[in-house]
Every structure is written in structure tokens, then in C-alpha cells.
Short mmCIF file of C-alpha atoms in Angstrom, two decimals:
data_model
loop_
_atom_site.label_atom_id
_atom_site.label_comp_id
_atom_site.label_asym_id
_atom_site.label_seq_id
_atom_site.Cartn_x
_atom_site.Cartn_y
_atom_site.Cartn_z
CA UNK A 5 -49.29 -46.50 -24.76
CA UNK A 6 -50.45 -48.51 -21.51
CA UNK A 7 -52.78 -47.44 -18.76
CA UNK A 8 -50.14 -47.09 -16.06
CA UNK A 9 -47.21 -45.57 -18.43
CA UNK A 10 -49.74 -42.51 -19.17
CA UNK A 11 -51.27 -42.21 -15.52
CA UNK A 12 -47.31 -41.38 -14.17
CA UNK A 13 -46.73 -39.28 -17.33
CA UNK A 14 -50.35 -37.34 -16.60
CA UNK A 15 -49.38 -37.44 -12.49
CA UNK A 16 -45.63 -35.58 -12.74
CA UNK A 17 -47.81 -32.84 -15.62
CA UNK A 18 -49.57 -31.48 -13.18
CA UNK A 19 -47.82 -31.85 -9.98
CA UNK A 20 -45.18 -29.98 -12.54
CA UNK A 21 -47.97 -27.45 -13.33
CA UNK A 22 -48.70 -26.99 -9.39
CA UNK A 23 -45.22 -25.86 -8.23
CA UNK A 24 -44.82 -23.51 -11.03
CA UNK A 25 -48.56 -22.33 -9.51
CA UNK A 26 -47.57 -22.27 -5.67
CA UNK A 27 -43.82 -20.84 -6.86
CA UNK A 28 -43.30 -17.52 -5.51
CA UNK A 29 -41.90 -15.41 -8.86
CA UNK A 30 -38.12 -14.48 -8.97
CA UNK A 31 -37.38 -10.99 -8.69
CA UNK A 32 -35.23 -9.73 -11.59
CA UNK A 33 -31.89 -8.33 -10.45
CA UNK A 34 -31.61 -4.94 -10.59
CA UNK A 35 -28.85 -2.97 -9.49
CA UNK A 36 -30.67 -1.50 -6.37
CA UNK A 37 -30.60 -4.73 -5.08
CA UNK A 38 -26.69 -6.35 -5.08
CA UNK A 39 -25.49 -5.57 -2.27
CA UNK A 40 -22.14 -3.08 -4.04
CA UNK A 41 -24.37 -1.68 -5.86
CA UNK A 42 -23.57 2.21 -5.02
CA UNK A 43 -20.25 1.26 -5.54
CA UNK A 44 -20.58 -0.31 -9.11
CA UNK A 45 -17.62 1.29 -11.42
CA UNK A 46 -18.01 0.62 -14.80
CA UNK A 47 -15.99 -0.63 -16.80
CA UNK A 48 -15.53 3.40 -19.35
CA UNK A 49 -14.84 4.65 -15.69
CA UNK A 50 -12.74 2.42 -14.61
CA UNK A 51 -10.39 2.62 -17.52
CA UNK A 52 -9.34 6.65 -18.41
CA UNK A 53 -10.69 9.34 -15.58
CA UNK A 54 -7.56 10.84 -14.04
CA UNK A 55 -10.55 12.44 -10.56
CA UNK A 56 -13.52 12.12 -9.66
CA UNK A 57 -16.18 13.90 -7.71
CA UNK A 58 -19.31 14.55 -6.56
CA UNK A 59 -21.05 16.51 -4.33
CA UNK A 60 -24.27 15.77 -2.67
CA UNK A 61 -26.68 17.98 0.47
CA UNK A 62 -24.49 15.01 2.41
CA UNK A 63 -21.68 15.40 1.37
CA UNK A 64 -18.82 16.13 -0.83
CA UNK A 65 -15.56 13.72 -2.37
CA UNK A 66 -13.17 14.29 -4.61
CA UNK A 67 -10.06 11.42 -6.28
CA UNK A 68 -7.17 13.22 -7.95
CA UNK A 69 -4.76 10.40 -9.65
CA UNK A 70 -1.63 11.90 -10.81
CA UNK A 71 0.20 11.33 -14.30
CA UNK A 72 1.96 9.03 -13.74
CA UNK A 73 0.28 5.91 -13.48
CA UNK A 74 -0.84 6.01 -17.28
CA UNK A 75 0.93 4.33 -18.06
CA UNK A 76 0.01 1.05 -15.80
CA UNK A 77 -2.99 0.76 -16.87
CA UNK A 78 -3.86 -2.53 -14.56
CA UNK A 79 -2.91 -0.21 -11.75
CA UNK A 80 -5.05 3.18 -12.99
CA UNK A 81 -7.75 0.78 -13.00
CA UNK A 82 -7.36 -1.03 -10.13
CA UNK A 83 -7.16 2.81 -8.06
CA UNK A 84 -9.92 4.82 -9.83
CA UNK A 85 -12.09 1.99 -8.98
CA UNK A 86 -11.84 1.00 -5.24
CA UNK A 87 -11.06 5.08 -4.57
CA UNK A 88 -14.26 4.86 -5.92
CA UNK A 89 -16.07 2.69 -4.72
CA UNK A 90 -14.97 3.59 -0.79
CA UNK A 91 -15.69 7.60 -1.08
CA UNK A 92 -19.48 6.29 -2.28
CA UNK A 93 -19.13 4.40 0.36
CA UNK A 94 -18.17 7.52 2.57
CA UNK A 95 -21.25 9.38 1.03
CA UNK A 96 -23.54 7.23 2.17
CA UNK A 97 -22.31 6.59 5.30
CA UNK A 98 -22.64 11.02 5.90
CA UNK A 99 -26.26 10.67 4.50
CA UNK A 100 -26.99 7.58 7.09
CA UNK A 101 -25.42 9.76 9.81
CA UNK A 102 -26.30 13.08 9.29
CA UNK A 103 -30.50 11.84 8.36
CA UNK A 104 -30.61 9.66 12.00
CA UNK A 105 -33.48 10.45 13.73
CA UNK A 106 -32.62 13.50 16.90
CA UNK A 107 -29.49 14.53 14.38
CA UNK A 108 -28.99 18.27 14.84
CA UNK A 109 -29.91 19.80 12.06
CA UNK A 110 -27.54 21.98 11.05
CA UNK A 111 -24.74 19.82 11.07
CA UNK A 112 -21.91 20.50 8.90
CA UNK A 113 -21.71 18.42 6.10
CA UNK A 114 -18.24 15.51 5.44
CA UNK A 115 -15.84 15.97 3.13
CA UNK A 116 -13.41 12.89 2.16
CA UNK A 117 -10.91 14.48 -0.58
CA UNK A 118 -7.89 11.63 -1.70
CA UNK A 119 -5.15 12.88 -3.67
CA UNK A 120 -2.23 10.25 -4.79
CA UNK A 121 0.61 11.61 -5.93
CA UNK A 122 4.43 9.90 -7.18
CA UNK A 123 6.95 9.50 -4.53
CA UNK A 124 9.05 7.64 -6.43
CA UNK A 125 9.25 5.59 -9.76
CA UNK A 126 12.76 2.70 -10.44
CA UNK A 127 12.62 0.70 -13.15
CA UNK A 128 10.37 -1.94 -11.73
CA UNK A 129 8.74 -0.22 -9.27
CA UNK A 130 5.86 2.93 -8.67
CA UNK A 131 5.45 4.68 -5.28
CA UNK A 132 2.40 6.89 -4.58
CA UNK A 133 1.50 8.56 -2.03
CA UNK A 134 -2.22 8.85 -0.97
CA UNK A 135 -3.02 11.18 1.53
CA UNK A 136 -6.89 11.82 3.04
CA UNK A 137 -8.35 14.44 4.37
CA UNK A 138 -12.29 13.53 5.71
CA UNK A 139 -13.48 15.28 8.17
CA UNK A 140 -16.45 12.87 9.66
CA UNK A 141 -18.54 15.04 12.02
CA UNK A 142 -15.75 14.93 14.55
CA UNK A 143 -13.95 18.55 16.72
CA UNK A 144 -11.68 18.08 14.04
CA UNK A 145 -10.66 16.98 10.41
CA UNK A 146 -7.71 14.60 9.58
CA UNK A 147 -5.55 13.55 7.58
CA UNK A 148 -4.21 10.39 7.24
CA UNK A 149 -1.07 9.05 4.76
CA UNK A 150 -0.49 5.98 2.98
CA UNK A 151 2.00 4.39 0.98
CA UNK A 152 1.36 2.18 -3.01
CA UNK A 153 3.46 0.08 -4.20
CA UNK A 154 3.18 -1.73 -7.87
CA UNK A 155 5.89 -4.29 -9.24
CA UNK A 156 5.65 -2.59 -13.07
CA UNK A 157 6.53 -5.75 -14.30
CA UNK A 158 4.76 -8.37 -12.07
CA UNK A 159 1.50 -6.11 -12.70
CA UNK A 160 0.71 -6.42 -8.65
CA UNK A 161 0.87 -4.34 -5.74
CA UNK A 162 3.96 -5.35 -3.26
CA UNK A 163 4.85 -4.63 0.36
CA UNK A 164 7.48 -4.33 3.24
CA UNK A 165 7.91 -7.87 3.00
CA UNK A 166 8.54 -8.35 -0.31
CA UNK A 167 11.82 -5.35 -0.26
CA UNK A 168 13.41 -7.74 1.71
CA UNK A 169 14.56 -10.93 2.44
CA UNK A 170 12.24 -13.46 3.77
CA UNK A 171 13.65 -13.69 7.08
CA UNK A 172 15.95 -10.55 7.70
CA UNK A 173 16.43 -9.20 11.01
CA UNK A 174 14.61 -5.40 10.32
CA UNK A 175 16.08 -4.27 14.26
CA UNK A 176 18.74 -1.73 13.02
CA UNK A 177 15.93 0.15 9.85
CA UNK A 178 13.51 -0.15 13.21
CA UNK A 179 16.54 1.39 15.42
CA UNK A 180 17.25 3.98 12.91
CA UNK A 181 13.57 4.39 12.27
CA UNK A 182 13.34 5.20 15.77
CA UNK A 183 16.12 7.74 16.54
CA UNK A 184 14.33 9.41 13.55
CA UNK A 185 11.49 10.03 14.77
CA UNK A 186 13.04 11.72 18.33
CA UNK A 187 15.42 13.98 16.11
CA UNK A 188 12.13 14.85 14.49
CA UNK A 189 10.34 15.68 17.66
CA UNK A 190 13.29 17.61 19.46
CA UNK A 191 12.94 19.97 16.71
CA UNK A 192 8.80 20.23 16.97
CA UNK A 193 8.82 20.31 20.94
CA UNK A 194 11.51 21.37 22.60
CA UNK A 195 11.55 19.53 26.46
CA UNK A 196 9.89 16.67 24.78
CA UNK A 197 10.60 13.14 25.96
CA UNK A 198 12.79 10.49 24.08
CA UNK A 199 10.59 7.49 22.80
CA UNK A 200 11.29 4.17 22.76
CA UNK A 201 9.36 0.36 21.70
CA UNK A 202 7.91 0.39 25.07
CA UNK A 203 6.91 4.08 25.94
CA UNK A 204 4.21 5.06 27.12
CA UNK A 205 1.04 6.83 25.79
CA UNK A 206 3.32 6.65 22.68
CA UNK A 207 6.06 4.77 21.43
CA UNK A 208 7.95 4.05 18.78
CA UNK A 209 6.58 3.07 15.71
CA UNK A 210 8.06 -0.72 14.12
CA UNK A 211 8.88 -0.55 9.86
CA UNK A 212 7.41 -3.89 9.26
CA UNK A 213 3.11 -1.97 10.48
CA UNK A 214 4.67 2.00 9.58
CA UNK A 215 3.04 2.58 6.15
CA UNK A 216 5.90 3.94 3.60
CA UNK A 217 6.96 5.20 0.07
CA UNK A 218 10.40 4.98 -2.03
CA UNK A 219 12.39 8.47 -1.74
CA UNK A 220 14.53 9.01 -5.30
CA UNK A 221 17.44 10.85 -4.29
CA UNK A 222 20.57 11.92 -6.40
CA UNK A 223 20.52 9.12 -9.45
CA UNK A 224 17.48 8.76 -11.68
CA UNK A 225 15.86 6.22 -12.02
CA UNK A 226 16.88 4.63 -8.28
CA UNK A 227 15.95 5.09 -4.74
CA UNK A 228 18.32 5.89 -2.56
CA UNK A 229 15.76 5.57 1.00
CA UNK A 230 12.58 5.09 1.99
CA UNK A 231 10.30 8.14 3.85
CA UNK A 232 8.18 6.39 6.39
CA UNK A 233 4.19 8.08 7.12
CA UNK A 234 4.03 8.14 10.96
CA UNK A 235 0.30 9.71 11.16
CA UNK A 236 -1.14 11.92 13.85
CA UNK A 237 -1.62 9.61 17.26
CA UNK A 238 1.17 8.05 16.12
CA UNK A 239 3.83 9.43 17.91
CA UNK A 240 2.35 11.89 19.71
CA UNK A 241 -0.64 13.75 20.65
CA UNK A 242 -2.77 15.09 17.08
CA UNK A 243 -1.41 19.77 17.55
CA UNK A 244 1.82 17.68 16.91
CA UNK A 245 1.13 16.56 13.61
CA UNK A 246 2.66 13.82 11.55
CA UNK A 247 5.96 12.65 11.01
CA UNK A 248 7.38 11.66 7.62
CA UNK A 249 10.96 10.37 7.68
CA UNK A 250 13.71 9.03 4.96
CA UNK A 251 16.29 7.03 6.15
CA UNK A 252 19.01 6.49 3.28
CA UNK A 253 18.89 2.59 1.23
CA UNK A 254 22.75 2.91 3.27
CA UNK A 255 21.02 1.70 6.45
CA UNK A 256 19.11 -0.90 5.02
CA UNK A 257 20.97 -2.24 2.24
CA UNK A 258 21.98 -5.85 2.94
CA UNK A 259 18.23 -6.24 3.64
CA UNK A 260 17.13 -6.03 0.80
CA UNK A 261 15.70 -9.92 -1.19
CA UNK A 262 17.75 -9.81 -4.95
CA UNK A 263 14.66 -9.03 -6.94
CA UNK A 264 14.82 -5.68 -5.26
CA UNK A 265 18.33 -4.69 -4.69
CA UNK A 266 19.40 -2.98 -7.37
CA UNK A 267 16.35 -0.60 -7.64
CA UNK A 268 18.16 1.25 -4.76
CA UNK A 269 21.49 3.94 -5.45
CA UNK A 270 22.73 7.21 -4.58
CA UNK A 271 22.01 9.11 -1.97
CA UNK A 272 19.34 10.94 -0.08
CA UNK A 273 19.22 14.72 -0.90
CA UNK A 274 17.79 15.01 2.81
CA UNK A 275 18.15 12.76 5.89
CA UNK A 276 15.72 12.32 8.70
CA UNK A 277 12.71 14.73 8.91
CA UNK A 278 11.05 16.08 5.69
CA UNK A 279 7.81 16.51 6.77
CA UNK A 280 5.86 18.38 4.34
CA UNK A 281 5.10 22.12 5.52
CA UNK A 282 0.54 22.04 6.46
CA UNK A 283 -1.15 22.46 2.93
CA UNK A 284 -4.25 24.52 3.10
CA UNK A 285 -7.13 22.71 3.83
CA UNK A 286 -9.39 21.50 1.14
CA UNK A 287 -12.51 23.70 0.53
CA UNK A 288 -16.22 22.48 -1.09
#
């Protein structure tokens, strides 16, 4: 081998050795080092459980899923993983707040109980209602409700925009919801004023920004309408509570997208205010 070539090879080897010696050792990746470590859910966890519960010094959390999701394995796995991740984050947040410097040592621990129930089901769609009882150290706990609508064939979650034709004018549905809300408020708060879309401090909500679930009626396998979920503070003070208002499909049938129009039929058992009576607050 020629001397210049041997010299170049030796120089490269020395440089590589020096670089290796000067490089800081890479720390092995551990679960604790990952940003989402506390939220990790194993495939085994996500595949089967219908419930999750954890009790610590700082918070009690639990999740209850409905039997109706068992045939929808993708939805089941997704819901379990997402809800457990959020509950674990809630526990972490509670620990941070209850152990922060200067925090009172006698503060009660936090609680978050998530209950998901089946609201309605058709040939194509499964509708779930999500209720979260949340106590995070305020003057009182909050119970918030929302809806999950799952297309069983497409295996994905859809929203209100998917149910209706693109560009459909939702005015008639907005007005029906506002009318149902004012009727319910007059019953619950006699003498109270009516809401409009521009009233203050509370106003009628628009359907495109309001949670909802499918509502069954007298036709098996069909949705007879939509129930809109209006939480506390959205339409009145906290003491007034939330509202669940059922609007019959006859109001909006002409607006439905062709793909989902056949999922609606029959008559509602009850329209208007279908708010369930207050349930006892969960206890640890």
C-alpha cells in the first residue's frame, strides 16, 4: 500500500476513535423518558376491558364502557385508550396541584368518573353518550355530557356535518332547538326570560356547536330524532342545570345526507325536554 494512502486511513481511524470517545453516551429510552409515558396503554389493555379504575392519594378516577361497543372492536380499543390516557393525565394534574408549595394539606382529593352509555343504534350508526363527573377542587363538581357517533361500516367517528348535506341551511334546526330550550326553561324557571341567538349573558346555542346523540323512537333500528346536550352554564346559571332536548327527525329530514337519510324513521316517544333526573353523585 502506498504511504499517502496508509497515512490517510490512519488519520481517519484516529479521528473516528476521538469522536467516539468525546461523544456523550446516549441514554437508553425508558418509559419514564417518553413524554406520554403516563398515558401508555398496552394492546392488551385496549383490547378487552370495559372498566378502568385507579385510586391514589390525590385522585380517584374510573371509566365505565357500555356492552354495546363490544362488537365495534376498533371503537372499543380507541375509546378505552383515549379515556384512560385522559384519566391518567387528570391524576397527574391532581398530584401537581395538591402538592404544590403552599397548598392546604386538608384539601379533598379530586375525582373524575367517566360513564359512556349507548344512546341509540341503527344499521349504520352507533351513538354513545359520554358523561363526566369532575371534581377538581372548585366550589362544586361538574357533570359534562357529550356525544360520540360511530359509523360501523367506515369504522370512524363522524359528526353533525356528516349527517347532513353539504351546505345545508341549518336555520330550521337551530330554531327548533331554541324553541325547545325556551319551553324547557319556562317549565324549570317560571317567570324567566326567553333566550334568543343574540341574548346575553346566555343565548340559544347553534346546533353545529352543540353536542348530540341519536334518539330512538317507535321504529326498531331507526333514529327518530336527535337529542342535543346543553351543559350547565351554556343556557343559564349552574343551579339551573343542563338540558337534553329531543328534536324529531321530521324537522330536519329533508336536510339529511343521502348516506344517512335511511337511518332515520318512526316517531319520538317524547320530544322536547328529555333531561334525566339528577343522578346521585359518585362516591369513592
